[in-house]
mmCIF file of C-alpha atoms and ligand atoms in Angstrom:
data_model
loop_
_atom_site.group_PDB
_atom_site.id
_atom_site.type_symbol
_atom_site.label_atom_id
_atom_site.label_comp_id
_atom_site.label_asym_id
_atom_site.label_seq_id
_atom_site.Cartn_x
_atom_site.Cartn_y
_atom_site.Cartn_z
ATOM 1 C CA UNK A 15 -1.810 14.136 -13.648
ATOM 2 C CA UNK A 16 -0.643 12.856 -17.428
ATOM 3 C CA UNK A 17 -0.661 8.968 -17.351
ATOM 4 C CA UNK A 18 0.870 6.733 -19.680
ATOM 5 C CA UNK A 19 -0.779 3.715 -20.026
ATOM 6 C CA UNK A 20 0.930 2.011 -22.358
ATOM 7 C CA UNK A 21 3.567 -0.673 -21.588
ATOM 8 C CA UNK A 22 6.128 -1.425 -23.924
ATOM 9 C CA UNK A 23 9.059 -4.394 -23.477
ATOM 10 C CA UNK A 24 11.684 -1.750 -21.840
ATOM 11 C CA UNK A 25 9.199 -1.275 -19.162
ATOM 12 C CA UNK A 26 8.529 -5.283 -18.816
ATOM 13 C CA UNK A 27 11.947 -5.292 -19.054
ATOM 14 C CA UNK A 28 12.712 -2.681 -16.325
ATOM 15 C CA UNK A 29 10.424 -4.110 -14.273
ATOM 16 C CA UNK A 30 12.107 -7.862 -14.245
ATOM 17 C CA UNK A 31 14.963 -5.952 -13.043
ATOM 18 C CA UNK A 32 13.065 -3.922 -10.330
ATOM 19 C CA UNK A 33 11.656 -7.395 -8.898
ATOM 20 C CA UNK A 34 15.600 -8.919 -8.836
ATOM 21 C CA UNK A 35 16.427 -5.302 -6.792
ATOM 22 C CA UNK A 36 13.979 -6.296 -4.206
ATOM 23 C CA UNK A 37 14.906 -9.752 -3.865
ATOM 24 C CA UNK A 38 18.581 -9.391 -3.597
ATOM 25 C CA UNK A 39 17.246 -6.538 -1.101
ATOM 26 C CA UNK A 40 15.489 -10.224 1.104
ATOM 27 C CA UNK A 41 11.981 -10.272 -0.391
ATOM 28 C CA UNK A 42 11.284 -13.970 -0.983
ATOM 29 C CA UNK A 43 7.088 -14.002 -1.150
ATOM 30 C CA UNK A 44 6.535 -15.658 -4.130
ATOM 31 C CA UNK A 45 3.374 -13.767 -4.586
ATOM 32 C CA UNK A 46 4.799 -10.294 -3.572
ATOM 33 C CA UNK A 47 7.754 -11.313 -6.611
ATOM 34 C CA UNK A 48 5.100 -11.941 -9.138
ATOM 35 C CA UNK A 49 2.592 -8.989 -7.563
ATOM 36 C CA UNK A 50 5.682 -5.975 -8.829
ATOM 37 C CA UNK A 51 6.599 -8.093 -11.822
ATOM 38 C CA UNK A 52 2.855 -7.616 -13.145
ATOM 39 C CA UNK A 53 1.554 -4.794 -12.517
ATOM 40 C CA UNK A 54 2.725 -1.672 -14.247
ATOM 41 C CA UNK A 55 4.068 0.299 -11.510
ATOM 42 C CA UNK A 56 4.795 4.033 -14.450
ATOM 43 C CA UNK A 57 1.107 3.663 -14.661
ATOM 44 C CA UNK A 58 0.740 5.190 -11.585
ATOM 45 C CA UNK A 59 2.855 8.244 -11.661
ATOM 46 C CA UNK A 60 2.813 10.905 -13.867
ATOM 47 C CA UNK A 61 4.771 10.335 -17.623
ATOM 48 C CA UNK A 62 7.530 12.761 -16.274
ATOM 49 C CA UNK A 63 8.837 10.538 -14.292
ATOM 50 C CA UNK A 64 8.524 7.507 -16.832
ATOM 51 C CA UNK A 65 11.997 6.531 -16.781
ATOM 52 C CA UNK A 66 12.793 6.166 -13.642
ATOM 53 C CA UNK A 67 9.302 4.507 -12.501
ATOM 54 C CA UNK A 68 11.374 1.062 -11.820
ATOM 55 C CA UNK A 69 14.003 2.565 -9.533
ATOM 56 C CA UNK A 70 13.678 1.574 -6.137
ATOM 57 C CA UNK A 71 12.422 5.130 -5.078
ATOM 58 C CA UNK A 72 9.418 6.784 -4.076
ATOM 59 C CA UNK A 73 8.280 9.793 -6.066
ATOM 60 C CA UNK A 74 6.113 12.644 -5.858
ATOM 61 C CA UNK A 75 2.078 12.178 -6.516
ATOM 62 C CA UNK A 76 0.649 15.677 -5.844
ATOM 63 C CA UNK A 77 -0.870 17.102 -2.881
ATOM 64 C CA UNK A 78 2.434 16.446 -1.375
ATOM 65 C CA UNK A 79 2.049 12.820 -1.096
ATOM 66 C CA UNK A 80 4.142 10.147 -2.558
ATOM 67 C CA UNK A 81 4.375 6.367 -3.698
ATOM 68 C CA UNK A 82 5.812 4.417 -1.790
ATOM 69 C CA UNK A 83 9.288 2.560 -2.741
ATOM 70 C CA UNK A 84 9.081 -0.457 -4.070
ATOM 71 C CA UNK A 85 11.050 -2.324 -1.195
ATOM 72 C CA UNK A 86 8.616 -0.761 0.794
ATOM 73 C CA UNK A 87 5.732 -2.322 -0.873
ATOM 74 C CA UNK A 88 6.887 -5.405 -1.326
ATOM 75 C CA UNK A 89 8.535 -5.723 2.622
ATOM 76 C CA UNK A 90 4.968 -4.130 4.304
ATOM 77 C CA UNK A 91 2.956 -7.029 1.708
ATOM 78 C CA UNK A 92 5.215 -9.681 2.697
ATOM 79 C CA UNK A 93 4.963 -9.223 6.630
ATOM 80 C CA UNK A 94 1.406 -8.962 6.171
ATOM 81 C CA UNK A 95 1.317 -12.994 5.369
ATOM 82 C CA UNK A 96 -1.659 -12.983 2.823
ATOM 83 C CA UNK A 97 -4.008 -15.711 2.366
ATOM 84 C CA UNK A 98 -6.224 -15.661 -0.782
ATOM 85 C CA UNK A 99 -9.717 -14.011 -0.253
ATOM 86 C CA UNK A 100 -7.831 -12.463 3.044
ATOM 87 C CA UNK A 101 -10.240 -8.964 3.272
ATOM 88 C CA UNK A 102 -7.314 -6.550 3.819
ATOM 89 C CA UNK A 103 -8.167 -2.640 5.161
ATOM 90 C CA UNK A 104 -5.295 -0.273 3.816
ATOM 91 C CA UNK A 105 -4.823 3.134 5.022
ATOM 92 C CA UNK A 106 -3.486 5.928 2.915
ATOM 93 C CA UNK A 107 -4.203 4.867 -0.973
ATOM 94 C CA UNK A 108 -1.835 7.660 -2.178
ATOM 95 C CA UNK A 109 -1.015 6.493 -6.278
ATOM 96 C CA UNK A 110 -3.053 3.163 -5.305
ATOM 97 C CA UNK A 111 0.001 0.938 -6.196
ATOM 98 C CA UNK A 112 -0.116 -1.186 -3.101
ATOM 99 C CA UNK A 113 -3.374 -1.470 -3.009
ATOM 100 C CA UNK A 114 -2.870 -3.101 -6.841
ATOM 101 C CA UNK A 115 -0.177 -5.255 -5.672
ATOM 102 C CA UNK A 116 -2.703 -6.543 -2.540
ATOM 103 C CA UNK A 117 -5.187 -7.349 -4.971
ATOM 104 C CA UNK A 118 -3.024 -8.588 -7.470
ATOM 105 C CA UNK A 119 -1.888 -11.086 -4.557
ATOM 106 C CA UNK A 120 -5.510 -12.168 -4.787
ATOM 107 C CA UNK A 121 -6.610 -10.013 -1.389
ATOM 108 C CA UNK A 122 -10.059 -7.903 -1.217
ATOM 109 C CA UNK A 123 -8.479 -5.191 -0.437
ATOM 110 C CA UNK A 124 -10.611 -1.837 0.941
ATOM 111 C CA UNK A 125 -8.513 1.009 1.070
ATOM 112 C CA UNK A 126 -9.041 4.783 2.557
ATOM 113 C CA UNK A 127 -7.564 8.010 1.333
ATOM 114 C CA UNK A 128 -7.762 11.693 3.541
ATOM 115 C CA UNK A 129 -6.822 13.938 0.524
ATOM 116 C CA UNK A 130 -9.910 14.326 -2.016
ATOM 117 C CA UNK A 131 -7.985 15.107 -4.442
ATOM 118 C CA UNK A 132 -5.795 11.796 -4.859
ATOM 119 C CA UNK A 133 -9.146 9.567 -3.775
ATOM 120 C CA UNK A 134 -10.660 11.502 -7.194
ATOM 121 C CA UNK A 135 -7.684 10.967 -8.863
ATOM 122 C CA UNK A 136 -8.112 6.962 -8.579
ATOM 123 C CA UNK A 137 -12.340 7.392 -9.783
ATOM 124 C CA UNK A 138 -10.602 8.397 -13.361
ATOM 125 C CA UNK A 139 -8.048 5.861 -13.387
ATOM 126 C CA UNK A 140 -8.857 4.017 -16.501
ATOM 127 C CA UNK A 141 -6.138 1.482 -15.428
ATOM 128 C CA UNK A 142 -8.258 0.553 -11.722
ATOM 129 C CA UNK A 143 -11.352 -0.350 -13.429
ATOM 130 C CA UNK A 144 -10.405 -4.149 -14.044
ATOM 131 C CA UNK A 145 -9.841 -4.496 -10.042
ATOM 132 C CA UNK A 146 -13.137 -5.361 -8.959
ATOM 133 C CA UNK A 147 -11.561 -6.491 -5.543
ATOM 134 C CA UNK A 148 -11.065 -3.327 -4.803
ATOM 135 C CA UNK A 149 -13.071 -0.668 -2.666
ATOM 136 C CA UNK A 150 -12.064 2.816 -2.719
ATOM 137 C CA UNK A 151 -13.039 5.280 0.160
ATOM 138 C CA UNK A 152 -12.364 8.621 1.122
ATOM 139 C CA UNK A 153 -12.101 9.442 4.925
ATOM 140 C CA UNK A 154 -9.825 9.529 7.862
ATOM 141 C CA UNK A 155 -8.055 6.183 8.243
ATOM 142 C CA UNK A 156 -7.827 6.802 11.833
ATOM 143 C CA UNK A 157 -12.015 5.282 12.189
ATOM 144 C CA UNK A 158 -11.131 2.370 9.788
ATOM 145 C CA UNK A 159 -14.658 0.943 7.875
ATOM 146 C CA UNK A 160 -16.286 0.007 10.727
ATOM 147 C CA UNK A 161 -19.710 -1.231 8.359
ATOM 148 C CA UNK A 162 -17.144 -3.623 6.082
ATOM 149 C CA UNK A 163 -15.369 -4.913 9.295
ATOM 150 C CA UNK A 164 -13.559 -7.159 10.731
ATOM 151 C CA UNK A 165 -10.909 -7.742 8.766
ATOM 152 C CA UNK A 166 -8.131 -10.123 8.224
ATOM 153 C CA UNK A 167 -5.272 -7.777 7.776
ATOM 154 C CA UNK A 168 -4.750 -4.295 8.405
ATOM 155 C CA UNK A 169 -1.976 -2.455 6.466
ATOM 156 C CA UNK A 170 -0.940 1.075 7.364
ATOM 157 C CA UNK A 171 0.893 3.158 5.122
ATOM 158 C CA UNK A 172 1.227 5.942 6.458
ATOM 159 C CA UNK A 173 3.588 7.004 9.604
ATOM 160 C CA UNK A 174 1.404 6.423 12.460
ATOM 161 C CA UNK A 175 1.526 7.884 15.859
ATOM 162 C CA UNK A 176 0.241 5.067 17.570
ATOM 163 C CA UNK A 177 -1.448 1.492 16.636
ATOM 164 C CA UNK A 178 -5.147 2.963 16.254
ATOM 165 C CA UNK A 179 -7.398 1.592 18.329
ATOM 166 C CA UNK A 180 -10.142 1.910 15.960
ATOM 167 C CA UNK A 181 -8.547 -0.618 13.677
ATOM 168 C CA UNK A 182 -7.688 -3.249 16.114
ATOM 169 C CA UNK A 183 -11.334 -3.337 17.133
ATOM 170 C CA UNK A 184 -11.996 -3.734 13.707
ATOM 171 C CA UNK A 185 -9.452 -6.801 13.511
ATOM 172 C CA UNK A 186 -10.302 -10.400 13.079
ATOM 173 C CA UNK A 187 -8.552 -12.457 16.559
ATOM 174 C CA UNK A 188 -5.600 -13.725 14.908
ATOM 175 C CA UNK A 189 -5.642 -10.917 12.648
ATOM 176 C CA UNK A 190 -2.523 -8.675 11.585
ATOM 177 C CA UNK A 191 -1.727 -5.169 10.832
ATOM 178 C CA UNK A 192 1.364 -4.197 9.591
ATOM 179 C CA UNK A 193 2.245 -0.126 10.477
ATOM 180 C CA UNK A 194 4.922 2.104 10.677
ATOM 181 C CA UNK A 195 4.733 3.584 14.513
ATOM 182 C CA UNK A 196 6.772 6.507 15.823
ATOM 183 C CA UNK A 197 6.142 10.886 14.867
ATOM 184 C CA UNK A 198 10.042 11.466 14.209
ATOM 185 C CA UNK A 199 12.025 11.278 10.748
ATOM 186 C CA UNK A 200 11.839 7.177 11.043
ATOM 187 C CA UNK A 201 9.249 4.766 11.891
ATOM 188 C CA UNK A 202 9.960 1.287 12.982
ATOM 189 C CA UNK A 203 7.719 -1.503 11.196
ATOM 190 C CA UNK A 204 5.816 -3.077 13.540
ATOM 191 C CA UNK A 205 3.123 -6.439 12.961
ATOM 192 C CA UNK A 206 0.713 -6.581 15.439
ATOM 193 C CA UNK A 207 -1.336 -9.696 16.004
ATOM 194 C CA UNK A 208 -4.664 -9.478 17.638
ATOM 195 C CA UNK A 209 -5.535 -12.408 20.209
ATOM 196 C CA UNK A 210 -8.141 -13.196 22.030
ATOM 197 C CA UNK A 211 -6.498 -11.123 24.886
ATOM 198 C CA UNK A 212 -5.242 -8.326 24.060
ATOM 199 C CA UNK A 213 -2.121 -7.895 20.883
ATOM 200 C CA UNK A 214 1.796 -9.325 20.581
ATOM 201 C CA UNK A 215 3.562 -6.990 18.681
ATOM 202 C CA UNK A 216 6.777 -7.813 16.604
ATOM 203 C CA UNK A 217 9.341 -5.799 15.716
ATOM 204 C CA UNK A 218 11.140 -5.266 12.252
ATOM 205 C CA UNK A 219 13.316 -2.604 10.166
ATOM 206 C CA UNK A 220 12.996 1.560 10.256
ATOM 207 C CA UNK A 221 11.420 3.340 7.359
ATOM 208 C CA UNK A 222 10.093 7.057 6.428
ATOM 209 C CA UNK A 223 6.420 7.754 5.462
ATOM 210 C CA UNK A 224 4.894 10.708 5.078
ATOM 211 C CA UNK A 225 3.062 11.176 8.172
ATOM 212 C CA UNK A 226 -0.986 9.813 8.894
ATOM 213 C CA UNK A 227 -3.144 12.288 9.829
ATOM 214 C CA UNK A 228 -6.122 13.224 11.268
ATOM 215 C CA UNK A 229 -9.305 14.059 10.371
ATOM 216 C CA UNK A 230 -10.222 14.673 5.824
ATOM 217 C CA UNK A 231 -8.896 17.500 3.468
ATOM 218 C CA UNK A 232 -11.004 18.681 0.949
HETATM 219 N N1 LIG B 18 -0.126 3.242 -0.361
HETATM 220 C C1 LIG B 18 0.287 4.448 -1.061
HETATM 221 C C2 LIG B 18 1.249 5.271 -0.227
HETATM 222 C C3 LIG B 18 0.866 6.710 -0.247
HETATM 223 S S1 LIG B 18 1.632 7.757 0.930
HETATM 224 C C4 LIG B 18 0.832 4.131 -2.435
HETATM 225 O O1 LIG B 18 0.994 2.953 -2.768
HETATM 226 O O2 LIG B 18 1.059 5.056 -3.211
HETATM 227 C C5 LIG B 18 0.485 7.727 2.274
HETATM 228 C C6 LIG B 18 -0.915 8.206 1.995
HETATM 229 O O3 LIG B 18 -1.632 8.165 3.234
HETATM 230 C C7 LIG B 18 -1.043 9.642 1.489
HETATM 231 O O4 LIG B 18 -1.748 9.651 0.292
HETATM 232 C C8 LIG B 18 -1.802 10.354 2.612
HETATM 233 O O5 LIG B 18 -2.687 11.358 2.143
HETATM 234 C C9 LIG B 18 -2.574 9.201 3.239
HETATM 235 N N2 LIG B 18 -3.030 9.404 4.618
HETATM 236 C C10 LIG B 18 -2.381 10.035 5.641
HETATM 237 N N3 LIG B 18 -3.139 10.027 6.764
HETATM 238 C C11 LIG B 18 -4.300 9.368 6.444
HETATM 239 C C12 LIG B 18 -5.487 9.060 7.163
HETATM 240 N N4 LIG B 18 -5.669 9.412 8.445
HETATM 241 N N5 LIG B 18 -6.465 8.376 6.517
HETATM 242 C C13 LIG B 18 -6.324 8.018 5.199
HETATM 243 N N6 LIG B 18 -5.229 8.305 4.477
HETATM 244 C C14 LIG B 18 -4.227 8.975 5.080
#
């Protein structure tokens, strides 16, 4: 992939515009808000598609993977109620872009990738090198990181066909994960809470992600 790492006004610019898309779209998290307006989200795609890196879109990464839209982003970090220091598991790094925004929100955020290629990909990002507070792995999100468990949050991005119950065990009690559950064209956003008894799941809108599956590519 050809980066661009170089922002310029028009992209600040653009991107003030992208953050009043997502708000009129209900986003209120003033931390999610300031999370888009700061980090530069056409550093993370390749520069063919630098002009329209602040629609509210996902786009194409390679290995027929994609970036999730920004409403997307923004609605999955906002459900997922961040504290600061929260330790936060993603699944399914793709561009890394969320996992930005997480630690931009001032999470430690430890985040999984299946396809080799992409989990290189983000090793020779110049741009990731300043996020200390994040981990990068490469395996199947479906075992979690049991040695870096439990977590606070758990954020799957990725179209899941169930609630994994690798990463529930791997869940603080009181802990969340936020994941898109169901194998058709539309997954329903669910936030499951783990208690001390079992889980209370709540309900929220339908999206489409590519789906999560099992097991590594090379
Ligand atoms: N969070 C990403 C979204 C990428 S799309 C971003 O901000 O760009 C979802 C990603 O999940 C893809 O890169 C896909 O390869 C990955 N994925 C799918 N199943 C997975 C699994 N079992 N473990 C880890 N990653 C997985």
């Amino acid at each position: 992939m050809r980066r661009s790492l170089e922002d310029s006004y028009r992209h600040k610019g653009l991107r003030k515009k992208l953050v009043d898309t997502v708000k009129g779209k209900g986003i209120q998290n003033k931390l999610v808000l300031e999370a888009i307006h700061q980090v530069p989200r056409h550093f993370f795609l390749d520069s063919a598609f630098d002009d329209v890196a602040y629609t509210d879109k996902a786009f194409p990464i390679g290995e027929g993977q994609t970036i999730s839209q920004p409403y997307t982003v923004a609605y999955q970090s906002e459900l997922l109620d961040l504290k600061k220091g929260d330790k936060v598991l993603e699944i399914g790094t793709g561009s890394a872009y969320q996992a930005v925004i997480l630690a931009a929100m001032g999470a430690k955020v430890f985040t999984i990738e299946r396809q080799k290629k992409l989990f290189d990909e983000n090793k020779s990002f110049a741009y990731l090198k300043q996020y200390a507070n994040i981990k990068f792995f490469y395996g199947d999100g479906f075992l979690g990181l049991p040695t870096f468990a439990p977590f606070d949050k758990v954020i799957v991005t990725a179209a899941a066909p169930e609630i994994p119950p690798k990463l529930l065990e791997q869940m603080k009690i009181g802990g969340k994960m936020v994941i898109p559950v169901d194998t058709g064209d539309v997954q329903q956003m669910r936030r499951v809470t783990k208690l001390e008894d079992g889980i209370d799941i709540e309900y929220f809108d339908n999206f489409s992600f590519v789906p999560m599956l099992q097991g590594k590519n090379s």
